[in-house]
XYZ file of C-alpha atoms in Angstrom:
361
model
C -47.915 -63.437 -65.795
C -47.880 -61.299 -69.145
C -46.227 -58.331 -68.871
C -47.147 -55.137 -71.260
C -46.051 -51.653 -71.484
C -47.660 -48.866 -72.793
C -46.444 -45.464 -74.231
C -49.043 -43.610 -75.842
C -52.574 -43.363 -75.712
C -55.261 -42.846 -78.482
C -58.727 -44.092 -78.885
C -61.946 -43.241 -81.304
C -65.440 -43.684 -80.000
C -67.947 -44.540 -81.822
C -70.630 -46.390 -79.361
C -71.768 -43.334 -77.995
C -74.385 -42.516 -75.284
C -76.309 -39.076 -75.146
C -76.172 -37.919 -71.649
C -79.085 -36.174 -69.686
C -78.139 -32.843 -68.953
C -78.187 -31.148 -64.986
C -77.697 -28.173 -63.061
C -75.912 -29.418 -60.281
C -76.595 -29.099 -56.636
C -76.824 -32.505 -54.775
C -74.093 -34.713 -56.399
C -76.623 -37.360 -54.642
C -79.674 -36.488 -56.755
C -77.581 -37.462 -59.794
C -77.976 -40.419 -61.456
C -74.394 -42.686 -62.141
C -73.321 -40.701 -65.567
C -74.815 -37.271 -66.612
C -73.527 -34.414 -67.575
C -73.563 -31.309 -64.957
C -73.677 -27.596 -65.478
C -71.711 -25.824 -62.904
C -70.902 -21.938 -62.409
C -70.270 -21.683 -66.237
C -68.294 -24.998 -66.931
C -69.677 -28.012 -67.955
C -68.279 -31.477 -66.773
C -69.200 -35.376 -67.856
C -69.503 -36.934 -65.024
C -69.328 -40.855 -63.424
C -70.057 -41.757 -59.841
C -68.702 -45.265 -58.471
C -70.686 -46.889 -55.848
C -67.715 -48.368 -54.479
C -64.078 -48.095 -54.726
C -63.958 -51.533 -55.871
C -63.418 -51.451 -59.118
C -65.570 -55.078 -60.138
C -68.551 -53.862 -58.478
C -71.519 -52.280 -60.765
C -69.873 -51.307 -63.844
C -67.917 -48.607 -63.323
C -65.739 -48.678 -66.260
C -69.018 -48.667 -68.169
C -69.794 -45.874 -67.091
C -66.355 -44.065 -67.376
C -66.904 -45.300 -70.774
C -70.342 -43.208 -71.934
C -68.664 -40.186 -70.262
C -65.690 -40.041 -72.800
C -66.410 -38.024 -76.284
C -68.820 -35.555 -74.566
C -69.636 -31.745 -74.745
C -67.985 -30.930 -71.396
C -64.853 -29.296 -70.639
C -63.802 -32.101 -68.313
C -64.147 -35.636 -67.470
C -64.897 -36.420 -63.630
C -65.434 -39.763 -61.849
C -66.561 -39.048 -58.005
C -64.982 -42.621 -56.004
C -65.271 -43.189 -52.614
C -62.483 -43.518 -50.206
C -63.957 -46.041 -48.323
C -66.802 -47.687 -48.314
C -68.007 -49.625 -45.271
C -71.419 -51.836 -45.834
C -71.250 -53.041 -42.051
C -70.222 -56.198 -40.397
C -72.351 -57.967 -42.321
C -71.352 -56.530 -45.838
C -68.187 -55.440 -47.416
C -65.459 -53.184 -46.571
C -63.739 -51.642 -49.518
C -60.803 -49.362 -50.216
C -59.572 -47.329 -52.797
C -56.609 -48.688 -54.948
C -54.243 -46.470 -56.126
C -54.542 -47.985 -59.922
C -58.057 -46.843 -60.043
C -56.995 -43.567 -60.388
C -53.594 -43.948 -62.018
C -56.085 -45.666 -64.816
C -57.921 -42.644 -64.880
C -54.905 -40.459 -65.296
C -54.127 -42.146 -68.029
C -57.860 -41.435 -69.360
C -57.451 -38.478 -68.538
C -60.611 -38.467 -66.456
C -60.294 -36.182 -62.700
C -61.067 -38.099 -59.941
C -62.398 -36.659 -56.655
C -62.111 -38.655 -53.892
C -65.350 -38.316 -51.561
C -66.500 -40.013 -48.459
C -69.924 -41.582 -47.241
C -71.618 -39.679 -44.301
C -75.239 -40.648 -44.470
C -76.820 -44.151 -45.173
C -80.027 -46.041 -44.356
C -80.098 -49.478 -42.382
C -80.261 -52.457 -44.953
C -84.311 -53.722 -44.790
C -83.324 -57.523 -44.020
C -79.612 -57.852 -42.714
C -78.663 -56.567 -39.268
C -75.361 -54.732 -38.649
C -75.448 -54.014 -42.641
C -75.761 -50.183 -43.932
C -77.406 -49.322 -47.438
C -77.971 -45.787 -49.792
C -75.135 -44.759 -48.678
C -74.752 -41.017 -49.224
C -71.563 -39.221 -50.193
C -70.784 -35.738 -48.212
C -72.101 -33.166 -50.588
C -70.628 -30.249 -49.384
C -66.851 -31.513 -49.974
C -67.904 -32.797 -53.140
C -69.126 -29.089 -54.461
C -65.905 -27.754 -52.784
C -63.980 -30.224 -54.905
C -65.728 -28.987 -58.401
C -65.349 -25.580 -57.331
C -61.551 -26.134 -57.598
C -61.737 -27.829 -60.372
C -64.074 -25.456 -62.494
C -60.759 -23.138 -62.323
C -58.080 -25.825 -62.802
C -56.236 -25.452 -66.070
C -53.738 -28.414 -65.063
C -53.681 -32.070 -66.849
C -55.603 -34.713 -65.089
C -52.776 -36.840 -63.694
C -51.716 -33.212 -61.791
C -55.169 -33.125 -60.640
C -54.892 -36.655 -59.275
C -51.724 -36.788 -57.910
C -52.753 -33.929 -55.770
C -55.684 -35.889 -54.432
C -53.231 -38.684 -53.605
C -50.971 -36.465 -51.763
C -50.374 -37.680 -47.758
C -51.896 -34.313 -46.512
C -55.160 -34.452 -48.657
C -55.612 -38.070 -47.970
C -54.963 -37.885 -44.062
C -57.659 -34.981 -44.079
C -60.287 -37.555 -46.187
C -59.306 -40.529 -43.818
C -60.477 -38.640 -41.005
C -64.100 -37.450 -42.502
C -64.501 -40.763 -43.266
C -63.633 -42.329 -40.029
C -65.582 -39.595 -38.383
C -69.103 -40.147 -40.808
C -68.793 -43.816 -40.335
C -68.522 -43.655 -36.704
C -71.829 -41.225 -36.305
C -73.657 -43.498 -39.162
C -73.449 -46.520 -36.624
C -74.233 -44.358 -33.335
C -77.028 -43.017 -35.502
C -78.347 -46.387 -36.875
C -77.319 -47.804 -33.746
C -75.682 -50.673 -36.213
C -72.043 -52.268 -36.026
C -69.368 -51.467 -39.068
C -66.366 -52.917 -39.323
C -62.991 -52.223 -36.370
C -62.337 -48.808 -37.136
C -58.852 -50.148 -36.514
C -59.002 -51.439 -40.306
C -59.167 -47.595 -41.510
C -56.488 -46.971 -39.397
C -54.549 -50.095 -41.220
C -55.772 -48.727 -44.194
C -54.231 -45.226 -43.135
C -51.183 -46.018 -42.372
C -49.961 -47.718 -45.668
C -51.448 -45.145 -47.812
C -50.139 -42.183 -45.972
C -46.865 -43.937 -45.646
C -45.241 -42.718 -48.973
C -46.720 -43.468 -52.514
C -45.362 -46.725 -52.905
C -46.822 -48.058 -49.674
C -50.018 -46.967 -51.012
C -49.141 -48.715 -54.494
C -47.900 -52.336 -52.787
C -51.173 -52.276 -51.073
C -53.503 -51.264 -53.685
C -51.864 -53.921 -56.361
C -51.843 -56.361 -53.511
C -55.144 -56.278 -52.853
C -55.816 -56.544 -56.779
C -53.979 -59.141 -57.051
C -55.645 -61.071 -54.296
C -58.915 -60.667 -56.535
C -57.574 -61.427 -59.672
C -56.230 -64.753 -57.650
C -59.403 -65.447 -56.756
C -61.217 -64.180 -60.487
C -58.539 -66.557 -62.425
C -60.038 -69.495 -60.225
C -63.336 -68.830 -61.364
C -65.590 -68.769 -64.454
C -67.738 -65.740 -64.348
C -71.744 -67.006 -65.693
C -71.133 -63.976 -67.956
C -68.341 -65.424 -69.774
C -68.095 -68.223 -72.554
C -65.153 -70.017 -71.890
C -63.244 -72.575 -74.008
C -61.247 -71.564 -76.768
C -58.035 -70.398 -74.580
C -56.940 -70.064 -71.207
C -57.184 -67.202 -68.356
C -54.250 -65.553 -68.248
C -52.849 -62.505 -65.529
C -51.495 -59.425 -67.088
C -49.629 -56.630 -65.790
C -49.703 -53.457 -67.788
C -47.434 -50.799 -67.057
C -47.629 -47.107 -68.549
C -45.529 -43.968 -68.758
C -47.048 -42.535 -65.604
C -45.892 -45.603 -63.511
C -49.199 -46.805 -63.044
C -49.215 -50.837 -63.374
C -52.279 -51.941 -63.549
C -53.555 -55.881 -63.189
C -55.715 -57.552 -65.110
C -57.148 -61.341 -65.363
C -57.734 -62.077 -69.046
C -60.348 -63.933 -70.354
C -59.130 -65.760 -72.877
C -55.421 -65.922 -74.275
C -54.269 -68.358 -76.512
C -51.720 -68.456 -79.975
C -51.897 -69.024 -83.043
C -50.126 -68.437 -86.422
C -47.781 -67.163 -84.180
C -49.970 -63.933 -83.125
C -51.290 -64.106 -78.859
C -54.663 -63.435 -79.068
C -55.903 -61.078 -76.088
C -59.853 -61.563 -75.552
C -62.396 -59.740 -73.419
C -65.342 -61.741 -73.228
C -68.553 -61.224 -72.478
C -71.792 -64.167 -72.909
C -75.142 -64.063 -72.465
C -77.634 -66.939 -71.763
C -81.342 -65.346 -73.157
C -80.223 -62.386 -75.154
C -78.838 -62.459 -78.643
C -75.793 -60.190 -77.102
C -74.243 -59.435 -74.095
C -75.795 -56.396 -72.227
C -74.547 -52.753 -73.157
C -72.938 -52.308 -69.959
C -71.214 -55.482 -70.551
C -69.762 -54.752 -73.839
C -68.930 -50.719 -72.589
C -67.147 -52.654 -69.673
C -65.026 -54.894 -72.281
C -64.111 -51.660 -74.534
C -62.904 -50.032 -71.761
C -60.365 -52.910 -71.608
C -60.041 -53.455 -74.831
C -58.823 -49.631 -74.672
C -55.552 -50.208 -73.044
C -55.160 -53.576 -74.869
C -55.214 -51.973 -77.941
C -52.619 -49.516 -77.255
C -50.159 -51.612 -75.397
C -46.639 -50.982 -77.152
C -44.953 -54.336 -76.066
C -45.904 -57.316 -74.549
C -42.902 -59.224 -73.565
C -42.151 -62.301 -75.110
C -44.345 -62.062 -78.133
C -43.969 -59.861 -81.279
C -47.529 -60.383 -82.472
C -50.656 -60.104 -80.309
C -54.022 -58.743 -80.944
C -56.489 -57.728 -78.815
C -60.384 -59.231 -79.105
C -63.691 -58.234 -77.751
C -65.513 -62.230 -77.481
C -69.238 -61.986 -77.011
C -70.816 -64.903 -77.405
C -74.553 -65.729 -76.715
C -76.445 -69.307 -75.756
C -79.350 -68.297 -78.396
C -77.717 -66.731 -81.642
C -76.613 -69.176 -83.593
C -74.925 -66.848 -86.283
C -71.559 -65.515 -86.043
C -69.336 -63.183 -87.583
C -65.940 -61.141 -87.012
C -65.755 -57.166 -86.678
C -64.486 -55.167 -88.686
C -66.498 -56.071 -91.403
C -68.056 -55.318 -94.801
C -71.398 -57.998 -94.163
C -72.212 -56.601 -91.410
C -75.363 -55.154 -92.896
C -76.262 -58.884 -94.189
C -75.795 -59.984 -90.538
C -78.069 -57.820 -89.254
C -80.719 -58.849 -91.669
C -80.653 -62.781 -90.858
C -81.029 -61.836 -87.305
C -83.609 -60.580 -85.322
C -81.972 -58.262 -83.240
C -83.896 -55.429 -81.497
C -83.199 -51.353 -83.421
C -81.226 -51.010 -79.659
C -78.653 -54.426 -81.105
C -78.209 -52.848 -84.533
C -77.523 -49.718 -83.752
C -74.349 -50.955 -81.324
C -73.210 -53.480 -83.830
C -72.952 -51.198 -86.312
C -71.080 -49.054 -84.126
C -69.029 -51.887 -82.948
C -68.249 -52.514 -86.280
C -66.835 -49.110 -86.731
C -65.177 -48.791 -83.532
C -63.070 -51.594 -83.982
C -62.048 -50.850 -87.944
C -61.372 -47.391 -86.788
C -59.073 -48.722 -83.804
C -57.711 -51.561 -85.331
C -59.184 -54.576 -82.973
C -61.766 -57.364 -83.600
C -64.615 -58.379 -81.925
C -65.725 -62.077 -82.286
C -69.502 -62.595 -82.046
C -70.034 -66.548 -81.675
C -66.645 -66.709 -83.705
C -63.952 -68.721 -83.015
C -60.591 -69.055 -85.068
């Protein structure tokens, strides 16, 4: 496994989203990034649909809601989420929001209390519906918190706060199946889940990274159909930061040359001349804590990549660069695919990555 520390942070945007403006009042009405008006503050705001961090984008979204108008940066994640015996049972990891410390993004933790039975699978829950009320409460706290992030979320991760979460969680989940007269998973498993996250914080941590590492097992196994593989190797990384946080990671591709490891996100697509947007938000996001790792043990040279590679362009061409404008022209990409590779383009001169597209060394 690679091992990589980080010190500082820094990062310059320039793939930028505008987001649709709201007055808050049902953080379910919402769509998944937005930016809310509330009392007189105004937040950027994320919502995961699961505390699993591989499911539906999430750091894409995170992504969009960096470089806005708003005072703060929230992401709302679930505690637990519970699909039913026939679906999923996820937890939250404690690197999710050590990651987001280190974003500076505030995390509230919320819990489910209202779903809808899934149309074609029995004993499996769907729409599920976070508790509104305790999410208001939460912004209503924060609105008048003048404290960093990581403060903000070490305070949701304290025993007491947590304990108090487990139970409205426990509690919704139980009256969900009584209501849907469904089954949901042993609600012995919370209890599990309880007692190593309430145990002290590094309980919480050896569970959370075990559990990640159990997936990334699994991911390094596997090619993703969204990747292009073949000019390296998967590799597992651990990156640890000033706060503590560790946080694992399967790489796509590693490989060395000239004496530099190369450290590549990638992302393919099979009909489109480039990767979807969420896709390539998802890689930056990585590419983000790539590109300011301090050390990486072993090597004096490495360089982080964003790969994207697609089945139907048959052009390629490495970012940062001065033809990029040429590039565009002997393609036909849609206004939508110009205007993010000439962002990309500027995003990684200004930051001081690359991103391959159909390029290989």
């Amino acid at each position: 496994m690679l091992k990589a520390a980080i010190k500082n942070f820094s990062y310059t945007k320039y793939l930028k989203e505008n987001l649709p403006n709201y007055d808050f009042a049902d953080i379910n009405t919402l769509p998944s990034k937005c930016l809310i008006r509330f009392t007189d503050k105004t937040f950027a705001l994320s919502k995961w649909v699961s505390p699993k961090r591989t499911r539906s984008y999430p750091y894409s979204r995170v992504y969009d809601t960096f470089s806005q108008s708003a005072s703060k940066t929230i992401a709302i994640i679930p505690l637990i989420k519970d699909e039913g015996i026939n679906g999923d049972m996820d937890y939250l990891q404690w690197d999710s929001v050590s990651l987001m410390s280190l974003l500076n993004v505030y995390v509230i933790i919320g819990f489910y209390d209202k779903a809808e039975s899934h149309p074609h699978k029995s004993d499996k829950i769907a729409n599920q519906k976070f508790n509104n009320a305790y999410i208001t409460e939460q912004l209503n706290k924060l609105s008048n918190y003048h404290q960093s992030a990581l403060h903000w979320n070490l305070n949701q991760l304290e025993s007491k706060n947590l304990s108090h979460l487990v139970q409205l969680a426990k509690t919704a989940y139980k009256n969900i199946a009584t209501s849907l007269q469904c089954k949901l998973h042993d609600s012995k498993n919370i209890d599990s889940f309880a007692k190593k996250i309430l145990q002290n914080k590094e309980s919480f941590m050896n569970f959370s990274r075990q559990k990640a590492q159990m997936a990334q097992n699994r991911e390094s196994l596997t090619t993703q159909p969204k990747e292009h593989i073949g000019i390296g190797q998967k590799a597992k990384i651990m990156i640890e930061n000033y706060l503590g946080g560790q946080y694992f990671f399967t790489i796509d591709d590693v490989f060395l040359r000239d004496n530099t490891l190369y450290l590549c996100e990638s992302k393919h697509s099979k009909n489109a001349l480039l990767p979807s947007a969420d896709d390539i938000k998802d890689g930056l996001l990585k590419l983000m804590l790539y590109n300011n790792i301090d050390s990486l043990q072993g090597y004096e040279k490495f360089k982080p990549v964003l790969r994207l590679t697609s089945s139907i362009l048959q052009d390629s061409i490495r970012l940062p660069s001065d033809k990029i404008e040429s590039f565009l022209q002997n393609n036909a990409f849609t206004k939508i695919q110009n205007k993010i590779l000439q962002d990309l383009n500027l995003e990684s001169k200004t930051n001081n990555f690359e991103i391959w597209i159909n390029y290989e060394l």
